[in-house]
Amino acid sequence: MPIDRNGAVPETWTRVPGAEAAAAARPLVPFAEIEAALAVVAPGADLGVEVPNTTRYEALAPYLDRIALVSIVFPSFSDGRGFSLARQLRERGYPGRVRAAGPLIADQFPYALACGFDEVDLPEASAVRQPAEQWIAALQVMSSTYQRGYRSGGNILDQRREARRNFAGGRP
Amino acid sequence: MYRYDEFDERFVRERVAQFRSQVARRLDGSLSDDEFRPLRLKNGVYLQLHAYMLRIAVPYGTLSSRQLRQLALIGERYDRGYGHFTTRQNLQFNWPKLKDVPDILDLLADVEMHCIQTSGNCIRNVTADHFAGVAADEVEDPRPTSELIRQWSSLHPEFSYLPRKFKIAVTGAEHDRAAIAAHDIGIRILRHPDTGEVGYRIFVGGGLGRTPMIARLVRDFLPKADLLAYLEAIMRVYNLEGRRDNKYKARVKILVHEVGIEAFRAAVEAEFAKLDGPTVNADPAEMARIAAYFAPPAYETLPATDAAYERARAAEPEFARWADVNLFPHKVPGYAAVTISLKPIGGAPGDATSEQMRAVADLAERHSFDELRVTHRQNLVLPHVRLSDLHAVWKALVAAGLATANEGLITDIIACPGLDYCALATARSIPIAQSISERFGSYERQREIGPLEIKISGCINACGHHHVGHIGILGLEKSGQESYQVTLGGDATEDAALGVLLGPGIRGEEVPDAIERIVDVYLRERQPGEVFIDAVKRLGLAPFKPALAGAAKELADAD
């Protein structure tokens, strides 16, 4: 079951081969089969793709306006390529949902959200050891970090800037 | 020096709580050992040969006396009364217990210190010229830039699971004392030749380890305001494209080597062009805020010479000998920077007892505006000492056993912990350093030989930087016994070069004799005023080869 910033959420996507995309309400197809999926799904219908973390942004770009979910596969939690791919998607304006699929660990959840992921989809073995509460708790640990421009509610540099502005504004 | 504000303070406190929670989740089984391992490493906790080792970050090698006293206390309470300063300007404790680590982190946070990213596949603790703010050849103090990088790289959401470790070094001077060419990213602060604007020259892909490489130029001039966006572009290209199939080919140097610097540069520049710089970079007010902490201390206006200092030199030859070797000229008249050697003759390079740390902290407080430095050559520095105070400082150092006069000389040896501590080591390092140090212990002889850097690594990972030693020594294991390879001609400065293997490996016991024969060749062949490294560059390896021949033959016969 996927986890987003509010906790566990029901899985609404169904993994199907590209050619069978029309058979599911919200089909999630391998990126390699996207052409086949686009050939069968109704225009405007939700389509998700599962992409290896070696996929380049440029390869995804032509399809992004037809894709409602990009699910980036993490082969292991220690392979951080997915963080950069998600970040590129967001920086370049992708508005859809972005999922991290694989054996991530709860401590990576704040990083994943900051880079632009909306949710993680864990394999059963990880989910059993690390229930949703641990993922939510991991978001509470660091109240702010230093990097600007990431989706981490309020960063230290901007907070300092705000403090400077207030200080200057408070003077006669 | 930099002082934490409320945000930095909260950040390190929360980080300690985070590590406590990680330990707890390992113990209750939420995290597997494989999952816990990188979390532990990113907090500086290594599992070593005999015990856990804790590596404490000393960002760009700058410490206050209060911080050093706290390190002394931790050494006493949780270790065996000493610590080990490393080639990355950090401090390692070799005997802490895992259960004590969160308490140690609390003590560190009390003095604005931490262990964040002193290990693991992330951006490591940033290093800088240890004579920052002191050297006359400096365009700008590298520490504000280093502090900005420290903050930006801490718990970076995108770059905390890199293919491999990543080291950044900064120098603001013409003469490179920060070995930037041996780092994943080397940054040199310089003035634009046409406009005079201060900016950065960026090098990428240097590193030692089993495939040593000298960093390549990636950006000739980067405006200061663009630093963080440019670093993000480099890191992103590396994070996405760096090899993950083989940990020995995962450093950025291999990527740069395999795709070529032109293609690497093109990829970085393309990414940089797409990045929205203004949302990523620190604003000028933030950079100014950090820089203000590194404003020069309140120097007195002093004459360039000091009569009391000259009298003390004349009266006490021991003092003069030390001052001749361990002082570095300060850009402010009437001051000098003092190198405190952690290389006593026959001692373990980089070790300091808690008592010695306190003695140095007292001196920094009394005589150096409360500031001191850790050098990548594993020594300490009092950066701003009045000439008139030097004699008192020296007497206190003598009393603490810290007045060895050998800075930059043949017994000022860099050595990794080696097989005495390290789980990766294939051979001993410290005992080799000790035997060379004893062989060349005479001050007169060291002065006659002049500047000569020996660097020793106990395995191919090259923590002792042997590749860039004027004489490099690499300890390997060969059919069950230790074998030492000797390289010549390495150089970590702006004339960076990798040492070249002199011949087959030799036994540990043979190393001092072999070094002595190499030095004899140099003394015989040198031209007036020519230092060792220059002589090696001029002469090449050939005249030095016989120095190794006898010893190597013996080892071969024994096989």
XYZ file of C-alpha atoms in Angstrom:
731
model
C 0.000 0.000 0.000
C 1.463 3.389 -0.938
C 2.308 5.950 1.729
C 2.019 9.678 1.214
C 2.652 12.567 3.594
C -0.633 11.821 5.395
C -0.086 8.099 5.834
C -1.066 4.919 4.026
C -3.360 5.439 1.029
C -5.298 2.864 -1.003
C -3.639 1.659 -4.178
C -5.706 2.902 -7.113
C -3.348 1.871 -9.905
C -3.222 -1.533 -11.570
C -0.038 -2.878 -13.119
C -0.842 -4.131 -16.628
C 1.069 -4.657 -19.867
C 0.890 -1.649 -22.175
C -1.334 -3.364 -24.726
C -3.894 -4.127 -21.984
C -3.980 -0.614 -20.594
C -7.599 -0.133 -21.570
C -8.640 -3.055 -19.342
C -7.823 -1.231 -16.089
C -9.394 1.901 -14.653
C -6.004 3.385 -13.807
C -3.397 1.373 -15.680
C 0.247 1.452 -14.607
C 2.371 0.234 -17.511
C 6.083 -0.255 -18.076
C 7.552 2.824 -19.726
C 8.960 0.614 -22.472
C 5.347 -0.188 -23.467
C 3.950 3.328 -23.378
C 3.353 3.536 -27.118
C 1.198 0.410 -26.946
C -0.703 1.832 -23.983
C -1.316 5.186 -25.648
C -2.723 3.350 -28.645
C -5.467 1.757 -26.557
C -6.355 4.133 -23.706
C -9.088 6.720 -24.166
C -7.846 10.293 -24.597
C -7.853 11.985 -21.213
C -7.904 8.705 -19.273
C -5.392 8.346 -16.420
C -2.209 6.564 -17.409
C 0.700 5.704 -15.157
C 4.166 4.588 -16.216
C 6.753 2.684 -14.266
C 10.235 3.870 -15.198
C 13.638 2.448 -14.344
C 15.775 4.974 -12.473
C 18.191 4.970 -15.404
C 15.593 6.637 -17.615
C 16.632 10.093 -18.733
C 14.286 13.014 -18.382
C 14.611 13.686 -22.118
C 13.184 10.242 -22.888
C 10.123 10.914 -20.710
C 9.559 14.485 -21.793
C 7.561 13.836 -25.017
C 4.963 11.813 -23.086
C 4.633 13.811 -19.900
C 1.433 15.622 -20.876
C -0.281 12.221 -21.266
C 1.042 10.698 -18.020
C -0.766 11.134 -14.695
C 1.676 9.092 -12.604
C 5.415 8.562 -13.003
C 6.508 5.696 -10.788
C 10.307 5.690 -10.485
C 11.751 2.358 -9.465
C 14.409 2.243 -6.742
C 16.282 -1.045 -7.195
C 17.695 -0.543 -3.690
C 17.360 2.189 -1.103
C 20.997 3.121 -1.534
C 20.636 3.914 -5.247
C 19.817 7.616 -5.237
C 19.328 8.217 -8.954
C 15.564 8.423 -8.529
C 15.915 11.525 -6.369
C 17.555 13.435 -9.206
C 15.071 12.217 -11.817
C 12.136 13.314 -9.651
C 13.789 16.652 -9.073
C 14.264 17.165 -12.816
C 10.607 16.335 -13.443
C 9.502 18.968 -10.939
C 12.033 21.600 -11.936
C 10.868 21.298 -15.503
C 7.263 21.659 -14.567
C 5.741 18.175 -14.475
C 2.458 18.597 -12.570
C 1.357 14.950 -12.207
C 1.903 12.468 -9.437
C 5.396 11.060 -8.826
C 5.902 7.826 -6.930
C 9.014 6.144 -5.559
C 8.608 2.387 -5.917
C 11.001 0.088 -4.124
C 12.607 -0.769 -0.794
C 13.192 2.766 0.467
C 13.603 3.380 4.197
C 11.578 5.750 6.344
C 14.568 8.060 6.855
C 14.485 8.815 3.127
C 10.885 9.995 3.158
C 11.658 13.681 3.798
C 14.289 13.571 1.035
C 11.821 11.940 -1.363
C 9.121 14.541 -0.726
C 11.661 17.375 -0.962
C 12.806 16.113 -4.370
C 9.230 16.094 -5.628
C 7.858 12.632 -4.924
C 4.284 12.462 -3.646
C 4.322 8.916 -2.342
C 6.322 5.742 -1.881
C 5.214 2.230 -2.749
C 7.039 -0.300 -0.621
C 7.533 -4.009 -1.145
C 5.675 -6.066 1.453
C 8.824 -7.017 3.398
C 9.794 -3.370 3.974
C 6.249 -2.278 4.765
C 5.925 -4.887 7.511
C 9.103 -3.743 9.265
C 8.482 -0.035 8.733
C 4.791 0.777 9.195
C 3.314 4.066 7.971
C 3.681 5.681 11.412
C 7.470 5.495 11.073
C 7.270 7.278 7.724
C 5.130 10.045 9.134
C 7.392 10.306 12.173
C 10.425 10.642 9.879
C 8.876 13.819 8.455
C 8.748 15.404 11.897
C 12.411 14.914 12.843
C 14.185 17.748 11.035
C 12.040 20.864 11.150
C 14.036 22.502 8.364
C 17.134 21.945 6.271
C 19.469 24.227 4.382
C 18.758 23.640 0.697
C 16.733 26.215 -1.163
C 14.379 25.335 -3.979
C 13.360 21.887 -2.745
C 9.855 21.011 -1.628
C 10.721 20.929 2.047
C 8.386 23.324 3.803
C 10.598 26.255 4.628
C 14.371 26.122 4.445
C 16.852 27.728 6.785
C 18.272 30.186 4.256
C 14.860 31.589 3.429
C 13.893 31.651 7.109
C 16.986 33.724 7.795
C 16.082 36.042 4.969
C 12.601 36.402 6.402
C 14.057 37.155 9.843
C 16.321 39.810 8.323
C 13.394 41.390 6.521
C 11.276 41.468 9.674
C 14.143 42.907 11.656
C 14.751 45.631 9.096
C 11.016 46.317 8.828
C 10.665 46.636 12.590
C 13.146 49.467 12.816
C 11.999 53.064 12.619
C 34.957 31.993 13.312
C 31.450 30.839 12.480
C 28.918 30.676 15.298
C 25.660 28.776 15.088
C 22.474 30.772 14.982
C 19.154 29.394 16.261
C 18.624 27.475 13.002
C 22.015 25.749 13.018
C 21.565 24.940 16.694
C 18.169 23.359 16.161
C 19.480 21.482 13.132
C 22.262 19.661 15.014
C 20.005 18.970 18.013
C 17.364 17.438 15.763
C 20.047 15.479 13.978
C 21.152 13.916 17.273
C 17.550 12.944 18.012
C 17.311 11.473 14.531
C 20.356 9.284 15.123
C 18.961 8.117 18.480
C 15.797 7.099 16.663
C 17.802 5.303 13.993
C 19.695 3.317 16.632
C 16.411 2.485 18.367
C 14.817 1.322 15.113
C 17.844 -0.858 14.384
C 17.528 -2.433 17.826
C 13.772 -3.095 17.485
C 14.263 -4.616 14.032
C 12.534 -1.904 11.996
C 15.784 -1.332 10.164
C 17.891 -4.211 8.888
C 21.630 -4.131 9.415
C 22.099 -3.254 5.728
C 19.656 -0.368 6.051
C 21.198 0.910 9.264
C 24.762 0.773 7.991
C 24.695 3.874 5.724
C 22.770 5.790 8.390
C 25.455 4.943 10.918
C 28.220 5.860 8.477
C 26.621 9.200 7.609
C 26.917 9.916 11.262
C 30.620 9.070 11.345
C 30.305 5.697 13.090
C 32.546 3.033 11.573
C 32.945 -0.561 12.648
C 36.700 -1.043 12.872
C 38.993 -3.947 13.576
C 38.669 -3.880 17.360
C 35.851 -1.456 18.088
C 33.631 1.281 16.706
C 35.358 4.405 15.512
C 33.701 7.824 15.638
C 34.802 10.494 13.180
C 33.995 14.033 14.216
C 33.700 16.772 11.625
C 35.995 19.751 11.995
C 34.603 21.831 9.133
C 37.471 23.322 7.103
C 39.746 22.503 10.031
C 38.725 25.420 12.234
C 38.234 24.952 15.996
C 37.800 27.162 19.037
C 39.460 26.429 22.364
C 36.057 25.552 23.831
C 35.523 22.967 21.113
C 38.961 21.433 21.559
C 38.399 21.196 25.324
C 35.154 19.371 24.664
C 37.006 16.936 22.391
C 39.522 16.420 25.212
C 36.667 15.651 27.596
C 35.084 13.168 25.188
C 38.467 11.500 24.716
C 38.801 11.075 28.436
C 35.259 10.011 29.201
C 34.505 7.779 26.230
C 37.868 6.834 24.752
C 41.320 6.098 26.107
C 42.387 9.656 26.746
C 43.467 10.543 23.238
C 42.183 11.299 19.761
C 43.564 11.045 16.261
C 43.606 13.983 13.827
C 43.144 12.860 10.227
C 44.180 13.898 6.736
C 40.701 15.358 6.251
C 41.136 17.820 9.118
C 38.796 15.690 11.252
C 39.223 13.986 14.607
C 38.703 10.277 15.173
C 38.112 8.425 18.388
C 39.062 4.786 18.062
C 37.465 3.216 21.113
C 33.970 4.581 21.799
C 31.056 2.244 22.514
C 28.075 2.363 20.159
C 25.678 2.919 23.056
C 27.635 6.047 24.034
C 27.554 7.634 20.588
C 24.283 9.595 21.014
C 25.604 11.047 24.291
C 28.839 12.016 22.572
C 26.793 13.700 19.843
C 24.977 15.700 22.513
C 28.294 16.853 23.945
C 29.412 17.855 20.468
C 26.192 19.742 19.789
C 26.820 21.667 23.027
C 29.875 23.212 21.327
C 28.404 23.560 17.820
C 29.934 20.375 16.455
C 28.657 17.185 14.851
C 29.626 14.049 12.949
C 27.353 14.666 9.976
C 28.612 13.146 6.726
C 32.082 12.289 7.921
C 31.565 8.975 6.158
C 29.179 7.311 3.708
C 28.297 7.876 0.063
C 27.512 11.555 0.416
C 29.202 14.934 0.322
C 31.799 14.748 3.063
C 33.032 17.361 5.467
C 34.479 20.201 3.393
C 38.175 21.000 3.804
C 40.168 24.197 3.218
C 43.576 25.827 3.431
C 44.687 25.645 7.070
C 46.339 29.052 6.721
C 43.051 30.691 5.697
C 42.995 34.313 6.791
C 46.727 34.145 7.501
C 48.549 33.663 4.201
C 49.704 36.694 2.268
C 49.006 35.013 -1.091
C 45.276 34.807 -0.386
C 42.699 36.416 -2.693
C 39.911 35.719 -0.227
C 39.432 33.690 2.928
C 38.089 30.286 1.784
C 36.136 29.674 4.993
C 32.927 31.615 4.207
C 32.612 29.638 0.977
C 33.405 26.437 2.866
C 30.787 27.189 5.512
C 28.179 27.874 2.833
C 29.034 24.504 1.283
C 28.910 22.820 4.693
C 25.369 24.039 5.226
C 24.188 23.351 1.684
C 25.636 19.822 1.654
C 24.231 18.827 5.074
C 21.381 16.288 4.698
C 20.972 17.248 1.056
C 17.713 15.622 -0.119
C 19.009 14.843 -3.593
C 22.645 13.972 -2.934
C 22.657 11.779 0.169
C 22.675 8.471 -1.740
C 25.449 9.051 -4.239
C 27.355 6.299 -6.046
C 30.292 6.900 -3.684
C 31.814 9.376 -1.251
C 32.355 12.938 -2.460
C 34.971 15.352 -1.163
C 35.158 19.086 -1.723
C 38.158 21.299 -0.890
C 38.517 25.073 -1.137
C 41.546 27.330 -1.342
C 41.657 31.084 -1.606
C 45.384 31.287 -2.192
C 47.764 31.002 -5.101
C 49.798 28.292 -3.401
C 47.525 25.317 -2.873
C 47.771 24.035 0.685
C 44.372 22.300 0.497
C 45.342 19.689 -2.123
C 42.327 20.662 -4.249
C 43.572 18.613 -7.211
C 43.140 15.460 -5.130
C 39.434 16.111 -4.452
C 36.200 15.236 -6.237
C 35.607 18.971 -6.510
C 38.419 21.452 -5.964
C 37.526 25.130 -5.722
C 40.003 27.939 -6.127
C 38.924 31.472 -5.317
C 40.523 33.933 -7.713
C 40.143 37.298 -9.359
C 38.901 37.481 -12.914
C 41.918 38.576 -14.962
C 39.930 41.228 -16.856
C 37.279 42.492 -14.461
C 38.954 41.877 -11.095
C 35.725 40.291 -9.868
C 36.236 37.578 -7.251
C 34.880 34.189 -8.312
C 35.633 30.507 -8.448
C 37.665 28.203 -10.637
C 36.179 24.724 -10.404
C 38.051 21.458 -10.818
C 36.436 18.055 -10.815
C 37.435 14.419 -10.722
C 40.518 14.345 -8.563
C 40.995 11.601 -6.035
C 43.440 9.085 -4.697
C 42.369 5.560 -3.750
C 43.132 2.674 -6.053
C 42.842 4.751 -9.225
C 44.547 8.051 -8.431
C 43.701 10.992 -10.663
C 44.435 14.697 -10.736
C 41.318 16.877 -10.977
C 40.430 18.464 -14.323
C 39.297 22.008 -14.956
C 35.530 22.126 -15.478
C 34.776 25.871 -15.137
C 37.403 28.544 -15.564
C 35.457 31.281 -13.814
C 32.185 31.047 -11.946
C 30.585 34.166 -10.438
C 30.375 33.777 -6.661
C 26.593 34.105 -6.590
C 26.171 30.996 -8.777
C 28.105 28.567 -6.597
C 25.328 26.418 -5.184
C 23.470 26.053 -8.484
C 26.694 25.055 -10.217
C 27.522 22.539 -7.502
C 24.008 21.092 -7.829
C 24.544 20.719 -11.565
C 27.797 18.816 -11.032
C 26.284 16.660 -8.309
C 23.220 15.858 -10.399
C 25.265 14.754 -13.397
C 27.340 12.573 -11.085
C 24.327 11.196 -9.202
C 22.590 10.233 -12.433
C 25.543 9.127 -14.523
C 28.163 7.893 -12.063
C 28.754 4.147 -12.131
C 27.017 2.042 -9.513
C 27.953 -1.377 -10.806
C 31.374 -1.447 -9.155
C 32.265 0.497 -6.015
C 35.845 0.798 -7.183
C 34.702 2.624 -10.305
C 32.020 4.741 -8.672
C 33.906 7.946 -7.851
C 33.312 10.951 -10.091
C 36.924 10.741 -11.271
C 36.056 7.530 -13.138
C 33.012 9.140 -14.780
C 35.094 12.131 -15.859
C 37.781 9.785 -17.136
C 35.367 7.533 -19.039
C 33.233 10.211 -20.724
C 36.046 12.742 -21.030
C 36.188 16.184 -19.456
C 34.600 17.898 -22.479
C 31.477 15.710 -22.403
C 31.305 15.971 -18.624
C 31.576 19.754 -18.791
C 28.894 19.905 -21.488
C 26.530 17.837 -19.336
C 27.162 20.034 -16.298
C 26.721 23.259 -18.221
C 23.492 21.981 -19.805
C 22.113 21.058 -16.378
C 23.296 24.368 -14.930
C 21.527 26.248 -17.730
C 18.262 24.477 -16.919
C 18.532 25.029 -13.168
C 16.663 27.985 -11.796
C 19.677 29.610 -10.163
C 17.886 32.280 -8.114
C 15.769 29.660 -6.332
C 18.836 27.576 -5.450
C 21.663 30.013 -4.707
C 22.220 31.752 -1.400
C 21.370 35.419 -1.630
C 24.191 37.965 -1.192
C 22.904 38.923 2.261
C 23.304 35.306 3.416
C 26.809 35.132 2.002
C 27.630 38.403 3.748
C 26.151 37.093 6.989
C 28.489 34.092 6.899
C 31.502 36.133 5.792
C 31.065 38.514 8.722
C 31.912 35.686 11.124
C 35.313 35.380 9.483
C 36.238 39.034 9.716
C 39.865 39.426 10.804
C 40.363 39.414 14.590
C 41.329 42.623 16.369
C 45.028 42.588 15.501
C 47.252 45.098 17.213
C 49.362 47.445 15.157
C 52.812 46.002 15.684
C 56.242 46.421 14.157
C 57.339 43.653 11.797
C 60.061 42.547 14.215
C 60.090 42.088 17.957
C 63.122 42.639 20.147
C 62.066 40.200 22.890
C 61.520 37.482 20.279
C 64.970 38.110 18.808
C 66.552 38.037 22.274
C 64.844 34.750 23.110
C 66.048 33.268 19.825
C 69.606 34.262 20.599
C 69.443 33.019 24.184
C 67.829 29.656 23.500
C 69.013 27.797 20.427
C 66.314 25.152 20.924
C 63.665 27.844 20.594
C 65.338 29.289 17.497
C 65.498 25.837 15.906
C 61.801 25.316 16.485
C 60.903 28.810 15.279
C 62.967 28.346 12.119
C 60.879 25.348 11.132
C 57.387 25.605 12.635
C 56.442 29.227 11.947
C 54.521 30.440 8.925
C 54.609 34.122 7.957
C 51.456 36.036 8.827
C 50.099 38.713 6.519
C 49.778 41.049 9.497
C 53.095 42.500 10.748
C 54.164 41.344 14.196
C 52.265 38.046 14.025
C 53.113 34.501 12.987
C 51.158 31.291 12.518
C 52.522 28.433 14.621
C 52.370 24.823 13.513
C 52.099 22.462 16.449
C 53.580 19.216 15.241
C 51.674 16.057 16.158
C 54.628 14.064 14.853
C 56.922 13.527 17.833
C 59.981 11.509 16.872
C 58.931 7.869 17.055
C 55.268 8.721 17.786
C 51.991 7.899 16.025
C 51.256 10.664 13.477
C 48.227 12.796 14.353
C 47.599 11.501 17.878
C 47.007 13.960 20.718
C 46.161 13.169 24.325
C 43.325 14.939 26.112
C 45.932 16.702 28.229
C 47.694 17.955 25.122
C 44.405 19.128 23.621
C 43.748 21.168 26.734
C 47.243 22.643 26.632
C 46.698 23.694 23.012
C 43.230 25.065 23.823
C 44.766 27.204 26.580
C 47.367 28.554 24.161
C 44.755 29.337 21.513
C 42.675 31.175 24.067
C 45.571 33.144 25.464
C 47.648 33.806 22.357
C 45.645 33.213 19.166
C 42.272 34.942 19.448
C 40.731 31.700 20.697
C 41.189 30.005 17.351
C 43.092 27.025 16.033
C 43.254 24.873 12.952
C 43.677 21.238 12.055
C 45.828 20.654 8.972
C 45.420 17.896 6.408
C 48.987 17.052 7.303
C 47.692 15.973 10.720
C 49.119 18.863 12.699
C 47.516 21.757 14.585
C 47.991 25.458 13.957
C 47.733 28.528 16.167
C 46.951 30.966 13.371
C 47.547 34.392 14.908
C 50.327 34.588 17.515
C 52.177 37.807 18.330
C 55.931 37.487 17.832
C 56.398 38.622 21.411
C 54.295 35.662 22.616
C 56.144 33.001 20.668
C 58.619 32.158 23.381
C 55.896 31.637 25.972
C 53.944 29.518 23.505
C 57.004 27.416 22.780
C 57.718 26.861 26.486
C 54.156 25.677 27.022
C 54.451 23.367 24.013
C 57.697 21.934 25.361
C 55.956 21.229 28.669
C 53.122 19.465 26.795
C 55.463 17.408 24.629
C 54.328 19.263 21.535
C 57.397 21.241 20.513
C 58.792 18.885 17.883
C 60.545 21.051 15.306
C 59.797 19.231 12.067
C 57.014 20.948 10.120
C 57.362 19.975 6.447
C 60.494 17.920 7.116
C 61.106 14.223 6.601
C 59.708 13.187 10.001
C 56.488 15.206 9.479
C 54.947 12.051 8.073
C 51.307 11.535 7.098
C 50.112 8.031 7.883
C 46.712 6.381 7.933
C 45.803 4.269 10.997
C 46.699 1.100 9.087
C 46.453 -2.450 10.313
C 46.712 -1.352 13.944
C 43.126 -0.046 13.780
C 41.564 -0.256 10.362
C 39.378 -3.075 9.062
C 40.384 -2.373 5.455
C 44.138 -2.196 5.971
C 46.440 -4.752 4.410
C 49.566 -3.629 6.268
C 50.744 -1.530 9.191
C 51.321 2.202 8.663
C 52.034 3.734 12.037
C 54.972 1.478 12.938
C 56.543 2.227 9.540
C 56.148 5.960 10.173
C 57.663 5.486 13.612
C 60.704 3.623 12.302
C 61.387 6.281 9.639
C 60.883 9.020 12.206
C 63.416 7.401 14.530
C 65.924 6.895 11.738
C 65.817 10.573 10.743
C 65.146 12.004 14.204
C 68.182 14.287 14.266
C 67.167 17.923 13.775
C 70.395 18.825 11.967
C 69.987 15.988 9.551
C 66.366 16.895 8.830
C 67.310 20.496 8.162
C 70.105 19.381 5.871
C 67.616 17.275 3.892
C 65.075 20.110 3.808
C 61.396 19.961 2.802
C 60.379 16.371 2.123
C 56.923 14.875 2.540
C 56.541 11.187 3.252
C 53.002 9.803 3.109
C 52.091 6.264 4.116
C 48.928 4.263 3.382
C 48.232 0.826 4.800
C 46.114 -0.230 1.847
C 45.189 0.650 -1.689
C 42.431 3.027 -0.542
C 45.186 5.572 0.054
C 43.891 7.385 3.152
C 47.534 8.291 3.834
C 47.672 10.103 0.451
C 50.778 8.152 -0.594
C 50.149 8.976 -4.288
C 50.907 12.634 -3.632
C 53.796 12.107 -1.214
C 57.225 13.247 -2.388
C 58.000 9.766 -1.151
C 54.887 7.604 -1.000
C 54.723 4.287 0.816
C 51.913 1.819 0.232
C 51.570 -1.236 2.465
C 50.125 -4.323 0.798
C 49.793 -7.955 1.739
C 51.720 -10.330 -0.455
C 51.539 -14.084 0.170
C 50.840 -13.633 3.856
C 53.409 -10.960 4.582
C 53.462 -7.197 4.453
C 55.053 -5.679 1.397
C 55.691 -1.972 0.928
C 55.727 -0.214 -2.424
C 57.633 3.044 -2.719
C 56.627 5.834 -5.103
C 58.543 9.027 -5.875
C 57.574 12.443 -7.182
C 54.037 12.870 -5.886
C 52.926 16.441 -5.215
C 49.659 17.702 -3.677
C 50.088 21.414 -4.488
C 49.197 23.513 -7.550
C 51.903 21.493 -9.365
C 49.950 18.341 -8.540
C 51.514 15.081 -9.668
C 51.100 11.421 -8.853
C 54.091 9.531 -7.567
C 55.618 6.876 -9.793
C 56.402 3.389 -8.533
C 60.122 3.031 -7.908
C 60.332 -0.747 -7.965
C 58.980 -3.961 -6.451
C 57.699 -4.126 -2.879
C 60.024 -4.423 0.104
C 59.662 -5.625 3.685
C 58.586 -3.220 6.411
C 61.923 -3.590 8.220
C 63.710 -2.506 5.042
C 61.775 0.711 4.601
C 64.001 3.027 6.692
C 67.132 1.791 4.892
C 65.501 2.257 1.501
C 64.349 5.790 2.403
C 67.841 6.555 3.627
C 69.366 5.417 0.347
C 66.855 7.517 -1.614
C 67.736 10.536 0.495
C 71.452 9.850 -0.027
C 70.970 9.925 -3.795
C 69.172 13.258 -3.453
C 71.882 14.754 -1.232
C 74.551 13.644 -3.698
C 72.756 14.834 -6.830
C 70.988 18.008 -5.745
C 71.940 21.412 -7.048
C 72.375 24.324 -4.666
C 69.036 25.222 -3.087
C 67.153 22.464 -4.897
C 64.524 20.777 -2.706
C 63.816 17.052 -2.874
C 60.683 17.169 -5.030
C 62.347 19.467 -7.584
C 65.372 17.191 -7.755
C 63.138 14.178 -8.387
C 61.299 16.053 -11.127
C 64.615 17.021 -12.750
C 66.434 13.717 -12.349
C 63.601 11.278 -12.968
C 63.427 7.902 -11.295
C 66.536 6.249 -12.714
C 69.146 7.442 -10.202
C 66.864 6.412 -7.327
C 66.083 2.905 -8.527
C 69.175 1.233 -7.068
C 68.077 2.468 -3.627
C 65.341 -0.146 -3.636
C 67.024 -2.934 -5.525
C 68.778 -4.755 -2.676
C 65.777 -4.821 -0.378
C 63.373 -5.917 -3.099
C 65.594 -8.817 -4.073
C 65.572 -10.052 -0.505
C 61.772 -10.111 -0.410
C 61.624 -11.933 -3.736
C 64.047 -14.578 -2.463
C 61.977 -15.142 0.620
C 58.822 -15.900 -1.384
